[in-house]
PDB file of C-alpha atoms in Angstrom:
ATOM      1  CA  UNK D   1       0.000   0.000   0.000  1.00  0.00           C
ATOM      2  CA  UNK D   2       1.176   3.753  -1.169  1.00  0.00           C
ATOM      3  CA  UNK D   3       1.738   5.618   1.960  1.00  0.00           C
ATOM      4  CA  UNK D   4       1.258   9.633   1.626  1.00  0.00           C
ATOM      5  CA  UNK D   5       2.775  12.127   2.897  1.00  0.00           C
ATOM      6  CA  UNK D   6       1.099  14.606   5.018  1.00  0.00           C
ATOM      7  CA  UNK D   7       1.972  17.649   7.281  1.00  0.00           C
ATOM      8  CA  UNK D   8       0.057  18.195  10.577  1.00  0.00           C
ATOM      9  CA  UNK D   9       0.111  20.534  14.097  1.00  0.00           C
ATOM     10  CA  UNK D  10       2.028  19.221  16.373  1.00  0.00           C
ATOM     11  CA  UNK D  11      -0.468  20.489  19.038  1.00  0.00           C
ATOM     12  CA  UNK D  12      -3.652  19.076  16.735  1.00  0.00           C
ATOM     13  CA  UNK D  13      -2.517  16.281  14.983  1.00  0.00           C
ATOM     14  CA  UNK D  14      -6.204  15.744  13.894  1.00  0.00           C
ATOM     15  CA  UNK D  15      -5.405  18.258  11.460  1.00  0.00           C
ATOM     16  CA  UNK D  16      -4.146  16.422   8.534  1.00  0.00           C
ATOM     17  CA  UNK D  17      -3.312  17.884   5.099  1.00  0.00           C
ATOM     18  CA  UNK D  18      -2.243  15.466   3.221  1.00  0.00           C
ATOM     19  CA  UNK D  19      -0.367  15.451  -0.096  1.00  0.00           C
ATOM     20  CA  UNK D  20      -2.048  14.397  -3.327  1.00  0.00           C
ATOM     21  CA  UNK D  21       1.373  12.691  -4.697  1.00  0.00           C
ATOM     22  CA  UNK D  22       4.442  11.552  -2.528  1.00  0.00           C
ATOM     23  CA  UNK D  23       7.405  14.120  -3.008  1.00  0.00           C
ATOM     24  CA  UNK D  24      10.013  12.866  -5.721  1.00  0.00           C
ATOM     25  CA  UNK D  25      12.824  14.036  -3.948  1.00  0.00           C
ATOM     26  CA  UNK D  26      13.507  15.764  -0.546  1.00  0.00           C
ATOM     27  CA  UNK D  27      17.162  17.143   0.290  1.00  0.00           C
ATOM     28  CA  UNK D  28      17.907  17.645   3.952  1.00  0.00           C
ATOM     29  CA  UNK D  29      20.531  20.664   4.891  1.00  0.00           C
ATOM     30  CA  UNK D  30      22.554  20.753   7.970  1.00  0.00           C
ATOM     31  CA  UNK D  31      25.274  23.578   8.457  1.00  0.00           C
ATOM     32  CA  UNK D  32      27.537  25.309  11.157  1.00  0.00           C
ATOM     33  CA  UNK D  33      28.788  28.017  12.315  1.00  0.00           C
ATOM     34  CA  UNK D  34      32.377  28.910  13.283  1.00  0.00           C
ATOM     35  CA  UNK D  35      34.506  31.970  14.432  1.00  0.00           C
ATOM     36  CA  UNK D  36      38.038  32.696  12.783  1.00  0.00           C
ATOM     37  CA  UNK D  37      40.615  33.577  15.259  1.00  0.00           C
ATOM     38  CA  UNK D  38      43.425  35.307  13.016  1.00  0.00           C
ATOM     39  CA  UNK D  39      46.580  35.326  14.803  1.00  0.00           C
ATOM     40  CA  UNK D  40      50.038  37.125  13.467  1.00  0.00           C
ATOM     41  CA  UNK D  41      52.534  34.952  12.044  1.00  0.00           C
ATOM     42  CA  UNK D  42      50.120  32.037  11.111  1.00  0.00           C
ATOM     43  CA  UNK D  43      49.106  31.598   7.738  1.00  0.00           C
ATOM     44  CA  UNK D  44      45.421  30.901   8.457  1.00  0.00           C
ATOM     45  CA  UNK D  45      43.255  31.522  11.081  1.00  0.00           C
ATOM     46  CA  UNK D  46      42.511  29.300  13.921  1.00  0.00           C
ATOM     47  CA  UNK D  47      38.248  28.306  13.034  1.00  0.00           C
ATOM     48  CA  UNK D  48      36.797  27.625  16.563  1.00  0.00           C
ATOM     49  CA  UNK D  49      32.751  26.030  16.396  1.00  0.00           C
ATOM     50  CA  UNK D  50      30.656  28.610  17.289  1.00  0.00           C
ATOM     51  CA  UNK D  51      27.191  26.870  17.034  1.00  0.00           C
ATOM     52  CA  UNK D  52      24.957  24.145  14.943  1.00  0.00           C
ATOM     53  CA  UNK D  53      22.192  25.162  12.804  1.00  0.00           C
ATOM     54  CA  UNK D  54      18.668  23.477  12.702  1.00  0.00           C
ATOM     55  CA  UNK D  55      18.432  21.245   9.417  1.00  0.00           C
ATOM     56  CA  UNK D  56      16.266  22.373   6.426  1.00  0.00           C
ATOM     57  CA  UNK D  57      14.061  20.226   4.527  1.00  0.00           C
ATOM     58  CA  UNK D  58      13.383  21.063   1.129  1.00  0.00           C
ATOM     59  CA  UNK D  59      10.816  19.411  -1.581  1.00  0.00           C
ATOM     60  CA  UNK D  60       7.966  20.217  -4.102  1.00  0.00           C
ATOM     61  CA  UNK D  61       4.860  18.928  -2.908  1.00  0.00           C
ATOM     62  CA  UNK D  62       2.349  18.693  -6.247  1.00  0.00           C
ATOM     63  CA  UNK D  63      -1.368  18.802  -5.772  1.00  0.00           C
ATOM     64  CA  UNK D  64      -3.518  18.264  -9.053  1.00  0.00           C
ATOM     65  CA  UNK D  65      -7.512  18.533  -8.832  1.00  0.00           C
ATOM     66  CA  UNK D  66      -8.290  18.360 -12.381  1.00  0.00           C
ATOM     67  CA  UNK D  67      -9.969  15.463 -12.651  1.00  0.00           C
ATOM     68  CA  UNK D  68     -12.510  16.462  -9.635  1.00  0.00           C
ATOM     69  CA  UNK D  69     -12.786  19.859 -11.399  1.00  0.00           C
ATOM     70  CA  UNK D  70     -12.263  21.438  -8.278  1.00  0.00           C
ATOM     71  CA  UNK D  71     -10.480  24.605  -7.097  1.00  0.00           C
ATOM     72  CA  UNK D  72      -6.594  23.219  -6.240  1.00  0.00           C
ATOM     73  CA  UNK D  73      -6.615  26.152  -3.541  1.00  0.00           C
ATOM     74  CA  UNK D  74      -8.764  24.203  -1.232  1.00  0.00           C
ATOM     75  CA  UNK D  75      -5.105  21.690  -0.404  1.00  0.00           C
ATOM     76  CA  UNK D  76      -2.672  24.402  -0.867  1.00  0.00           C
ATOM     77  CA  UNK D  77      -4.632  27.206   1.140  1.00  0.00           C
ATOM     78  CA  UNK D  78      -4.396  24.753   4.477  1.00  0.00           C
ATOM     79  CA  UNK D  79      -0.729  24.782   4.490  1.00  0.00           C
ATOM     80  CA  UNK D  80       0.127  28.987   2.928  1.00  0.00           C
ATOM     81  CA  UNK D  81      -2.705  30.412   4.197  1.00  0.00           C
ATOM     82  CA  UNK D  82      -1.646  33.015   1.682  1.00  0.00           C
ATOM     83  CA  UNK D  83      -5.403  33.756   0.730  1.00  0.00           C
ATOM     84  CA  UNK D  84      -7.113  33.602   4.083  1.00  0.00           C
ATOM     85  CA  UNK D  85      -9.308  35.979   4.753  1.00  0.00           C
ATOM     86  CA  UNK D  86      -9.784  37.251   0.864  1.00  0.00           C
ATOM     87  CA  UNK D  87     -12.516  36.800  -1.125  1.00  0.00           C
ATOM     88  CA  UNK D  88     -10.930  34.029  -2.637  1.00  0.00           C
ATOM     89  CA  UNK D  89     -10.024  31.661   0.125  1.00  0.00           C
ATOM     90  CA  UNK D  90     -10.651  28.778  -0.167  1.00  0.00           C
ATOM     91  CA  UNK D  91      -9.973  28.047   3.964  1.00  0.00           C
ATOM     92  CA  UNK D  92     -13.607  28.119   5.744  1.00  0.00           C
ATOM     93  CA  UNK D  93     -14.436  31.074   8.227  1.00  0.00           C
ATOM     94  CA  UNK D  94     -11.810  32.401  10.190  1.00  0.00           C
ATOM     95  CA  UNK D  95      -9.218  28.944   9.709  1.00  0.00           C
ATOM     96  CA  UNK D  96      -5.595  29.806   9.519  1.00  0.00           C
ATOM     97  CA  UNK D  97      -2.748  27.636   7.123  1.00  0.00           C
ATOM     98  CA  UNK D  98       0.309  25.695   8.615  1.00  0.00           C
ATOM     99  CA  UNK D  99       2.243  28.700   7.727  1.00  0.00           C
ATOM    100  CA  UNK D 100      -0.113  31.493   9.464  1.00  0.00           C
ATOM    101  CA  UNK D 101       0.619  32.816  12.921  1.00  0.00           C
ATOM    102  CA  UNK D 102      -0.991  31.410  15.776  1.00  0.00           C
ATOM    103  CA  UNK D 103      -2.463  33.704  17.746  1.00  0.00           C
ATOM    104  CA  UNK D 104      -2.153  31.769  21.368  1.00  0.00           C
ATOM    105  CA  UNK D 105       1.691  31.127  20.649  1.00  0.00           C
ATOM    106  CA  UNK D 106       2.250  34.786  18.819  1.00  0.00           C
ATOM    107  CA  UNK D 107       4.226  32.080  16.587  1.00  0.00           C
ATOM    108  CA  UNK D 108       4.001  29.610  13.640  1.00  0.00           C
ATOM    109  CA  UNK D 109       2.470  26.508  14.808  1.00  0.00           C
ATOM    110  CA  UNK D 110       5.025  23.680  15.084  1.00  0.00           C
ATOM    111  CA  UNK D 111       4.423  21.149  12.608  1.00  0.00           C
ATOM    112  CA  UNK D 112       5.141  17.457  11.800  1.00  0.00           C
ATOM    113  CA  UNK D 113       6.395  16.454   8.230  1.00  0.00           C
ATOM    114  CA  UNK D 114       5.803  12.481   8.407  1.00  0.00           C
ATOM    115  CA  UNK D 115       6.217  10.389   5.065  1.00  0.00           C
ATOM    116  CA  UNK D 116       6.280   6.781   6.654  1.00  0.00           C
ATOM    117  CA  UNK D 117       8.731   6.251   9.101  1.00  0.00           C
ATOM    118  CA  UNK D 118      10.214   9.955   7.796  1.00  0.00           C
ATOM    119  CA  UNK D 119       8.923  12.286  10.593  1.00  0.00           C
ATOM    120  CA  UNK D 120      10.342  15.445  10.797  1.00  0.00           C
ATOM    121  CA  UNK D 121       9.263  18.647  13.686  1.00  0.00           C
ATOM    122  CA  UNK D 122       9.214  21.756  12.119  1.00  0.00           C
ATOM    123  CA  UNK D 123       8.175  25.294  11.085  1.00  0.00           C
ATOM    124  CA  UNK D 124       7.311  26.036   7.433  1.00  0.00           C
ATOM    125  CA  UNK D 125       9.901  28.180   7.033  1.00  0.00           C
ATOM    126  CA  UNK D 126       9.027  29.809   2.964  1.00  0.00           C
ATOM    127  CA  UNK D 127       6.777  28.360   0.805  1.00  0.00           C
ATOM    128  CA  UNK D 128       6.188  29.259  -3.327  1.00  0.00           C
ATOM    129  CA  UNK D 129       3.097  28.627  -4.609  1.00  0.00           C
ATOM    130  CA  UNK D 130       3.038  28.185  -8.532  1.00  0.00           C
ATOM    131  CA  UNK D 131      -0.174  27.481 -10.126  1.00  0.00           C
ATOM    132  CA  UNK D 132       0.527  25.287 -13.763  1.00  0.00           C
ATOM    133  CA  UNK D 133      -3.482  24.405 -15.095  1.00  0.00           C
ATOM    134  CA  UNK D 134      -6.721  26.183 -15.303  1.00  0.00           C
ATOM    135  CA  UNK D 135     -10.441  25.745 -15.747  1.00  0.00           C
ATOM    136  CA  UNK D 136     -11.615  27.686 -18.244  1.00  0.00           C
ATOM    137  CA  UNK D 137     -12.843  29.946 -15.777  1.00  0.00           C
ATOM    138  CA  UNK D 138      -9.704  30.341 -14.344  1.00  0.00           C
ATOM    139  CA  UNK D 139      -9.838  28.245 -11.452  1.00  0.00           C
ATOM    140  CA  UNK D 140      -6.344  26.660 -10.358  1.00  0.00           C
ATOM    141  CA  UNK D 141      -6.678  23.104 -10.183  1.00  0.00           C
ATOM    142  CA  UNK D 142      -3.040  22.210 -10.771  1.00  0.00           C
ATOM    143  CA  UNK D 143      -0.462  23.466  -8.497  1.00  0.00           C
ATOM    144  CA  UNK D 144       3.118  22.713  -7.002  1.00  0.00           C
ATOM    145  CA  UNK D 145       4.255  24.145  -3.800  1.00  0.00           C
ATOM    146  CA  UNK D 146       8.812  24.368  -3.097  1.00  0.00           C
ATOM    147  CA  UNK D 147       8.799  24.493   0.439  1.00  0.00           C
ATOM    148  CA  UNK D 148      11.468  24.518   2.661  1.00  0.00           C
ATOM    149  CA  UNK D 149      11.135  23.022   6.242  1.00  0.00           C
ATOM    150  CA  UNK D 150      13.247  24.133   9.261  1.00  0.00           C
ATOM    151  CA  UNK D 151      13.331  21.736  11.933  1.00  0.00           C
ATOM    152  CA  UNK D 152      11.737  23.012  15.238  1.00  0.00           C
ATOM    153  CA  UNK D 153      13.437  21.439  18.990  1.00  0.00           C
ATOM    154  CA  UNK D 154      11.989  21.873  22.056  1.00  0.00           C
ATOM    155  CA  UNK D 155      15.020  23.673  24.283  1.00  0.00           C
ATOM    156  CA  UNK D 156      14.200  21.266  26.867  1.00  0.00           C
ATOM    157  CA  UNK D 157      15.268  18.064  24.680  1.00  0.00           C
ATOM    158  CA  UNK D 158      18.522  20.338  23.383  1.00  0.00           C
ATOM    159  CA  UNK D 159      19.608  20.959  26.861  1.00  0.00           C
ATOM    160  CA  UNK D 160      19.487  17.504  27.938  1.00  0.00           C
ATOM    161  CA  UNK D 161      21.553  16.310  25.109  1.00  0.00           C
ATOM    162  CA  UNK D 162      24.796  18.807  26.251  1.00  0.00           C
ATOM    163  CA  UNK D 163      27.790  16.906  26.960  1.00  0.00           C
ATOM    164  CA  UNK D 164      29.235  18.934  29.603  1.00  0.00           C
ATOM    165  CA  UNK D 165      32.343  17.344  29.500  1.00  0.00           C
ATOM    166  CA  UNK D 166      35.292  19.624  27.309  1.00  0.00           C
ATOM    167  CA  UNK D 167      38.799  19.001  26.321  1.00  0.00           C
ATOM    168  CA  UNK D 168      41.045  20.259  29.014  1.00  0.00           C
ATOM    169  CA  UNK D 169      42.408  23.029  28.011  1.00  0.00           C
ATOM    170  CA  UNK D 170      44.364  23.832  31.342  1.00  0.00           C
ATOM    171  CA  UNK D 171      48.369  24.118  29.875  1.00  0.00           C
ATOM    172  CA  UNK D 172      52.113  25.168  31.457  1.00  0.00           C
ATOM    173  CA  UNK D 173      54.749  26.464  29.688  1.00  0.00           C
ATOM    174  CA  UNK D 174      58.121  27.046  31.043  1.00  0.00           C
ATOM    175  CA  UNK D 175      59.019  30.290  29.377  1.00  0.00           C
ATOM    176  CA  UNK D 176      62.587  30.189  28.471  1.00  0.00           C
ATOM    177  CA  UNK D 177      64.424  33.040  26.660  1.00  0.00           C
ATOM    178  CA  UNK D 178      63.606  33.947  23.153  1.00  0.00           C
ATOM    179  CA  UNK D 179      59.977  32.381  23.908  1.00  0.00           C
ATOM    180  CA  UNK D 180      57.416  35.015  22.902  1.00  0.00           C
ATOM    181  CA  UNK D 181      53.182  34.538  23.610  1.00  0.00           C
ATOM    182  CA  UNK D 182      52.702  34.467  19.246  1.00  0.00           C
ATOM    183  CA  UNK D 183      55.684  31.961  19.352  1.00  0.00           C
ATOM    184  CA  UNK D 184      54.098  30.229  22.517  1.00  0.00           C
ATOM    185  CA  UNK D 185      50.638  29.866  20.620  1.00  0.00           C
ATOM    186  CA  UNK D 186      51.283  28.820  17.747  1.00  0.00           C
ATOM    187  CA  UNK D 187      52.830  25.602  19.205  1.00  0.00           C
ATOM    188  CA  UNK D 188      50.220  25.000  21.417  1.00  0.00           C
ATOM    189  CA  UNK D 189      47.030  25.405  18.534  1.00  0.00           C
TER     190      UNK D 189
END
């Protein structure tokens, strides 16, 4: 059996919007960040990690409602919320997408990517929306969506995963003549 791909709330998993066709592709991004320490006399700078990143998720999610002849806006409205409130929502009432803020958390809602066993806590970071077929009366029923994913952590679970241990980084020297703190340094890095 075909499992799909949908993205939820976290906080009201009930909430399903599910994707029409299973991504073709999904690239996951991890970086860092570090500080350069240039010292005189070296050749390069001494690169010291600073911090991690949160990972990106990036894929094109395609919905196509042609063959119900509806309006495609009624799938991609739930997660952009890019029309809400217009005339031509297609999101009932006062109902926000995955990307609107929440107005209890002042926030994006925290979401859940899950494709299978692929689960993934995030934000919807940026989202285009490109609209590819018509009705004739110009109703979108063929759209894909690039959207990129940045994972979301609870600083609770971060802060229990510190290693508080560290290198030891106590050091003596016995200065002798000639010795100078560059020279000293540069031995020791």
């Amino acid at each position: 059996m075909l499992v799909k791909a949908f993205l939820t709330r976290k906080d009201n998993p009930a909430l399903i919007v599910p994707c029409l066709f299973n991504p073709k592709e999904l690239s996951v991004e991890k970086s860092n960040q570090f500080a350069e320490v240039n010292i005189p006399g070296l050749s390069s700078p001494i690169v010291q990690f600073v911090r991690g990143n949160a990972r990106s998720v990036t894929l094109d999610l395609f919905f196509d409602t042609y063959e119900q002849g509806i309006d495609v806006r009624l799938f991609t409205d739930r997660i952009t919320g890019w029309d809400a409130g217009s005339m031509f929502s297609k999101l009932p009432g006062a109902a926000k997408g995955l990307m609107d803020i929440d107005s209890d958390l002042h926030a994006p809602p925290v979401c859940l990517f899950i494709w299978g066993a692929f689960i993934f806590q995030c934000i919807i970071e940026r989202v285009s929306k490109r609209f590819t077929m018509f009705l004739p009366e110009g109703i979108p029923v063929r759209a894909t969506l690039s959207v990129t994913l940045k994972e979301y952590r609870e600083v609770e679970v971060q802060v229990k995963e510190i290693s508080f241990q560290s290198a030891d980084l106590t050091k003596r020297w016995v200065v002798t003549q000639g010795d100078s703190f560059w020279s000293i340094a540069a031995k020791e890095c």
